[in-house]
Amino acid sequence: MEILKKMILEHGTVRGNNIVMVDSFLNHKLDISLLNEIGKEFYERFKHKNINKILTIEASGIAIAAITAQYFNVDVVFAKKTISTNLDDNTYESKVYSFTKNETYTVRVAKKFLDKEDKILIIDDFLANGKALEGLIDIIDQANAKIEGIGIVIEKGFQDGGKLIRDRGFNLESLVIIDDIKSNKVVFRN
Ligand code: G4P
């Protein structure tokens, strides 16, 4: 997706040797016209599927999923990472190990918001090692719902997640894939 590549090149920065900072347009300050283009692109890629719900994970996935959902005319459910008083206690749960943070956390979705008839599109901002995605897949499996596709905004192709998910046979579409970071510059897959 050329406009996304342009934004990453012009406004993204690199931290260390493997973190791409996109906080000025994607996951802190939100560029709504870019998010609309992202939503339209996900719609183009998955419109032939019979999707009735989008599942994402807080926090950064929510805005992307909500804007994308308008093109599909469906609702969004987001997995929660913390227990709070406003979370139903009847939940599907999965444990997720974060390499970035070197910690394990639990993701939860209230059972009443997933149905075995659901045909789900998973949306998230980054795919690195794929652990967050595996947690969402596990939760959908527990609900006996169907995963129609997975839409990722930025896949880091030099980490394992994309390969692991594709090897499991999922229909994974990443809008851009970063294959390398060289001298503080991202290198996109063509
Ligand atoms: P994994 O889920 O693919 O295994 O990834 P990992 O544990 O390594 O990533 C943990 C968090 O870091 C996730 O956000 C993920 O989106 C984010 N992340 C991974 N690589 C990058 C990167 O290069 N740039 C940025 N900006 N984020 C990255 P999170 O902790 O769930 O945070 P949030 O959704 O609340 O923002």
CSV table of C-alpha atoms and ligand atoms in Angstrom, one decimal:
chain,number,residue,atom,x,y,z
A,1,MET,CA,0.0,0.0,0.0
A,2,GLU,CA,2.0,3.0,-1.4
A,3,ILE,CA,0.4,5.7,0.8
A,4,LEU,CA,1.3,3.7,3.9
A,5,LYS,CA,4.8,3.1,2.8
A,6,LYS,CA,5.2,6.9,2.1
A,7,MET,CA,3.9,7.7,5.6
A,8,ILE,CA,6.3,5.3,7.2
A,9,LEU,CA,9.2,6.6,5.2
A,10,GLU,CA,8.3,10.3,5.9
A,11,HIS,CA,7.0,10.2,9.4
A,12,GLY,CA,8.1,6.9,10.9
A,13,THR,CA,11.3,6.6,12.9
A,14,VAL,CA,13.4,3.6,13.9
A,15,ARG,CA,14.2,2.8,17.5
A,16,GLY,CA,17.1,0.4,18.2
A,17,ASN,CA,17.4,-2.1,15.5
A,18,ASN,CA,13.9,-3.5,15.3
A,19,ILE,CA,11.2,-1.1,16.5
A,20,VAL,CA,9.4,1.1,14.0
A,21,MET,CA,7.8,4.1,15.6
A,22,VAL,CA,4.6,5.1,13.9
A,23,ASP,CA,3.1,7.0,16.9
A,24,SER,CA,2.7,10.3,14.9
A,25,PHE,CA,0.0,8.7,12.6
A,26,LEU,CA,-1.0,5.1,13.6
A,27,ASN,CA,-0.8,4.3,17.3
A,28,HIS,CA,-0.7,7.4,19.4
A,29,LYS,CA,-1.7,10.4,17.2
A,30,LEU,CA,-4.2,9.0,14.6
A,31,ASP,CA,-4.2,10.2,11.0
A,32,ILE,CA,-7.9,9.7,10.3
A,33,SER,CA,-7.6,10.1,6.5
A,34,LEU,CA,-4.9,7.5,6.5
A,35,LEU,CA,-7.0,5.2,8.7
A,36,ASN,CA,-9.8,5.6,6.2
A,37,GLU,CA,-7.5,4.5,3.4
A,38,ILE,CA,-6.4,1.5,5.5
A,39,GLY,CA,-10.1,0.6,6.2
A,40,LYS,CA,-10.9,0.8,2.5
A,41,GLU,CA,-7.9,-1.4,1.6
A,42,PHE,CA,-8.8,-4.1,4.1
A,43,TYR,CA,-12.3,-4.0,2.7
A,44,GLU,CA,-11.0,-4.5,-0.9
A,45,ARG,CA,-8.9,-7.4,0.3
A,46,PHE,CA,-11.6,-9.2,2.3
A,47,LYS,CA,-15.0,-8.0,0.8
A,48,HIS,CA,-15.5,-11.4,-0.9
A,49,LYS,CA,-15.6,-13.0,2.5
A,50,ASN,CA,-18.7,-13.2,4.5
A,51,ILE,CA,-17.5,-11.2,7.5
A,52,ASN,CA,-20.0,-10.3,10.3
A,53,LYS,CA,-17.6,-9.2,13.1
A,54,ILE,CA,-14.1,-7.8,13.5
A,55,LEU,CA,-11.9,-8.8,16.5
A,56,THR,CA,-8.9,-6.8,17.6
A,57,ILE,CA,-6.9,-6.2,20.8
A,58,GLU,CA,-6.5,-3.1,22.8
A,59,ALA,CA,-5.1,-0.5,22.6
A,60,SER,CA,-3.7,0.3,19.2
A,61,GLY,CA,-5.9,-2.1,17.2
A,62,ILE,CA,-9.2,-0.5,18.3
A,63,ALA,CA,-9.0,2.7,16.1
A,64,ILE,CA,-8.0,0.7,13.0
A,65,ALA,CA,-10.6,-1.9,13.6
A,66,ALA,CA,-13.4,0.7,14.2
A,67,ILE,CA,-12.7,2.6,11.0
A,68,THR,CA,-12.3,-0.6,9.0
A,69,ALA,CA,-15.6,-1.9,10.4
A,70,GLN,CA,-17.5,1.0,8.8
A,71,TYR,CA,-16.6,-0.3,5.4
A,72,PHE,CA,-17.9,-3.8,6.3
A,73,ASN,CA,-20.8,-2.4,8.2
A,74,VAL,CA,-20.1,-4.8,11.2
A,75,ASP,CA,-19.4,-4.4,14.9
A,76,VAL,CA,-16.0,-4.6,16.5
A,77,VAL,CA,-15.0,-6.6,19.6
A,78,PHE,CA,-11.7,-5.9,21.2
A,79,ALA,CA,-9.8,-8.3,23.5
A,80,LYS,CA,-8.9,-6.7,26.9
A,81,LYS,CA,-5.5,-7.0,28.5
A,82,THR,CA,-6.5,-6.1,32.0
A,83,ILE,CA,-9.2,-7.2,34.4
A,84,SER,CA,-11.6,-4.4,35.3
A,85,THR,CA,-14.9,-4.1,37.0
A,86,ASN,CA,-16.6,-3.5,33.7
A,87,LEU,CA,-15.5,-6.8,32.3
A,88,ASP,CA,-18.0,-9.7,32.4
A,89,ASP,CA,-16.5,-12.5,34.4
A,90,ASN,CA,-17.7,-15.1,31.9
A,91,THR,CA,-14.8,-14.8,29.5
A,92,TYR,CA,-12.7,-16.7,27.0
A,93,GLU,CA,-9.0,-16.2,27.9
A,94,SER,CA,-5.6,-16.8,26.4
A,95,LYS,CA,-2.1,-16.2,27.6
A,96,VAL,CA,0.2,-14.1,25.4
A,97,TYR,CA,3.9,-13.8,25.8
A,98,SER,CA,5.3,-10.5,24.7
A,99,PHE,CA,8.9,-10.6,23.4
A,100,THR,CA,9.0,-6.8,23.3
A,101,LYS,CA,8.1,-6.6,27.0
A,102,ASN,CA,9.4,-10.0,28.1
A,103,GLU,CA,6.2,-10.7,30.0
A,104,THR,CA,3.1,-12.9,29.8
A,105,TYR,CA,-0.3,-11.3,30.0
A,106,THR,CA,-3.8,-12.6,29.6
A,107,VAL,CA,-6.2,-11.5,26.9
A,108,ARG,CA,-9.9,-11.8,27.5
A,109,VAL,CA,-13.2,-11.5,25.6
A,110,ALA,CA,-16.6,-11.8,27.2
A,111,LYS,CA,-18.3,-15.0,26.0
A,112,LYS,CA,-21.5,-13.2,25.2
A,113,PHE,CA,-19.7,-11.2,22.4
A,114,LEU,CA,-18.5,-14.2,20.4
A,115,ASP,CA,-20.8,-16.7,18.8
A,116,LYS,CA,-20.2,-20.0,17.0
A,117,GLU,CA,-21.9,-18.6,14.0
A,118,ASP,CA,-19.5,-15.7,13.8
A,119,LYS,CA,-17.3,-15.2,10.7
A,120,ILE,CA,-14.5,-13.1,11.9
A,121,LEU,CA,-11.9,-10.7,10.5
A,122,ILE,CA,-9.0,-10.1,12.9
A,123,ILE,CA,-7.4,-6.7,12.6
A,124,ASP,CA,-4.2,-5.4,14.3
A,125,ASP,CA,-1.6,-2.8,13.8
A,126,PHE,CA,1.7,-4.8,14.1
A,127,LEU,CA,2.6,-8.4,13.5
A,128,ALA,CA,6.0,-9.2,15.0
A,129,ASN,CA,6.3,-12.6,16.6
A,130,GLY,CA,2.6,-13.3,16.3
A,131,LYS,CA,1.9,-14.0,19.9
A,132,ALA,CA,-0.9,-11.5,20.3
A,133,LEU,CA,-2.5,-12.9,17.1
A,134,GLU,CA,-2.2,-16.5,18.4
A,135,GLY,CA,-4.0,-15.4,21.5
A,136,LEU,CA,-6.9,-14.0,19.5
A,137,ILE,CA,-7.0,-17.1,17.3
A,138,ASP,CA,-7.1,-19.3,20.4
A,139,ILE,CA,-10.0,-17.3,21.8
A,140,ILE,CA,-12.0,-17.6,18.5
A,141,ASP,CA,-11.3,-21.3,18.5
A,142,GLN,CA,-12.7,-21.6,22.0
A,143,ALA,CA,-15.8,-19.9,20.8
A,144,ASN,CA,-16.0,-22.3,17.8
A,145,ALA,CA,-16.3,-19.3,15.5
A,146,LYS,CA,-14.7,-19.1,12.1
A,147,ILE,CA,-11.7,-17.0,11.1
A,148,GLU,CA,-12.3,-15.6,7.6
A,149,GLY,CA,-9.1,-13.5,7.5
A,150,ILE,CA,-6.4,-11.6,9.3
A,151,GLY,CA,-5.6,-8.0,8.4
A,152,ILE,CA,-2.4,-6.5,9.6
A,153,VAL,CA,-1.2,-2.9,8.9
A,154,ILE,CA,2.5,-3.4,9.4
A,155,GLU,CA,4.2,-6.9,9.3
A,156,LYS,CA,7.8,-7.1,10.4
A,157,GLY,CA,8.9,-9.7,7.9
A,158,PHE,CA,12.2,-10.2,9.7
A,159,GLN,CA,10.4,-11.7,12.7
A,160,ASP,CA,8.6,-15.0,12.8
A,161,GLY,CA,4.9,-14.2,13.2
A,162,GLY,CA,3.9,-13.9,9.5
A,163,LYS,CA,5.5,-17.2,8.6
A,164,LEU,CA,3.9,-19.0,11.6
A,165,ILE,CA,0.5,-17.7,10.9
A,166,ARG,CA,0.6,-18.4,7.1
A,167,ASP,CA,2.0,-21.9,7.8
A,168,ARG,CA,-1.1,-22.5,9.8
A,169,GLY,CA,-3.1,-21.8,6.7
A,170,PHE,CA,-4.7,-18.5,7.6
A,171,ASN,CA,-5.6,-15.9,5.0
A,172,LEU,CA,-3.2,-13.2,6.3
A,173,GLU,CA,-3.0,-9.9,4.5
A,174,SER,CA,-0.4,-7.3,5.6
A,175,LEU,CA,-0.7,-3.9,4.0
A,176,VAL,CA,3.1,-3.4,4.2
A,177,ILE,CA,5.8,-5.8,5.1
A,178,ILE,CA,9.1,-4.5,6.4
A,179,ASP,CA,11.8,-7.0,5.6
A,180,ASP,CA,14.8,-5.2,7.2
A,181,ILE,CA,16.0,-2.2,9.0
A,182,LYS,CA,19.3,-1.0,7.7
A,183,SER,CA,21.2,2.1,8.9
A,184,ASN,CA,18.0,3.3,10.6
A,185,LYS,CA,16.0,3.0,7.4
A,186,VAL,CA,13.2,0.5,6.8
A,187,VAL,CA,13.4,-1.8,3.8
A,188,PHE,CA,10.0,-2.8,2.4
A,189,ARG,CA,9.2,-6.1,0.6
A,190,ASN,CA,8.1,-5.4,-2.9
B,1,G4P,P1,3.7,-10.1,18.9
B,1,G4P,O1,2.4,-9.9,19.5
B,1,G4P,O2,3.7,-10.1,17.4
B,1,G4P,O3,4.4,-11.4,19.4
B,1,G4P,O4,4.6,-9.0,19.3
B,1,G4P,P2,5.3,-8.4,20.6
B,1,G4P,O5,4.9,-9.2,21.8
B,1,G4P,O6,6.8,-8.4,20.3
B,1,G4P,O7,4.8,-7.0,20.6
B,1,G4P,C1,4.2,-6.4,21.7
B,1,G4P,C2,3.7,-5.1,21.4
B,1,G4P,O8,4.6,-4.3,20.7
B,1,G4P,C3,2.4,-5.0,20.7
B,1,G4P,O9,1.7,-3.8,21.1
B,1,G4P,C4,2.9,-4.8,19.2
B,1,G4P,O10,1.9,-4.2,18.4
B,1,G4P,C5,4.0,-3.8,19.5
B,1,G4P,N1,5.1,-3.8,18.4
B,1,G4P,C6,5.8,-4.8,18.0
B,1,G4P,N2,6.7,-4.4,17.1
B,1,G4P,C7,6.5,-3.1,17.0
B,1,G4P,C8,7.2,-2.0,16.3
B,1,G4P,O11,8.1,-2.2,15.5
B,1,G4P,N3,6.7,-0.8,16.4
B,1,G4P,C9,5.7,-0.5,17.3
B,1,G4P,N4,5.3,0.8,17.4
B,1,G4P,N5,5.0,-1.4,18.0
B,1,G4P,C10,5.5,-2.7,17.9
B,1,G4P,P3,1.0,-3.8,22.5
B,1,G4P,O12,1.9,-4.0,23.6
B,1,G4P,O13,-0.1,-4.7,22.4
B,1,G4P,O14,0.6,-2.3,22.6
B,1,G4P,P4,-0.6,-1.5,22.2
B,1,G4P,O15,-1.5,-2.2,21.2
B,1,G4P,O16,-1.3,-1.3,23.5
B,1,G4P,O17,-0.1,-0.2,21.6
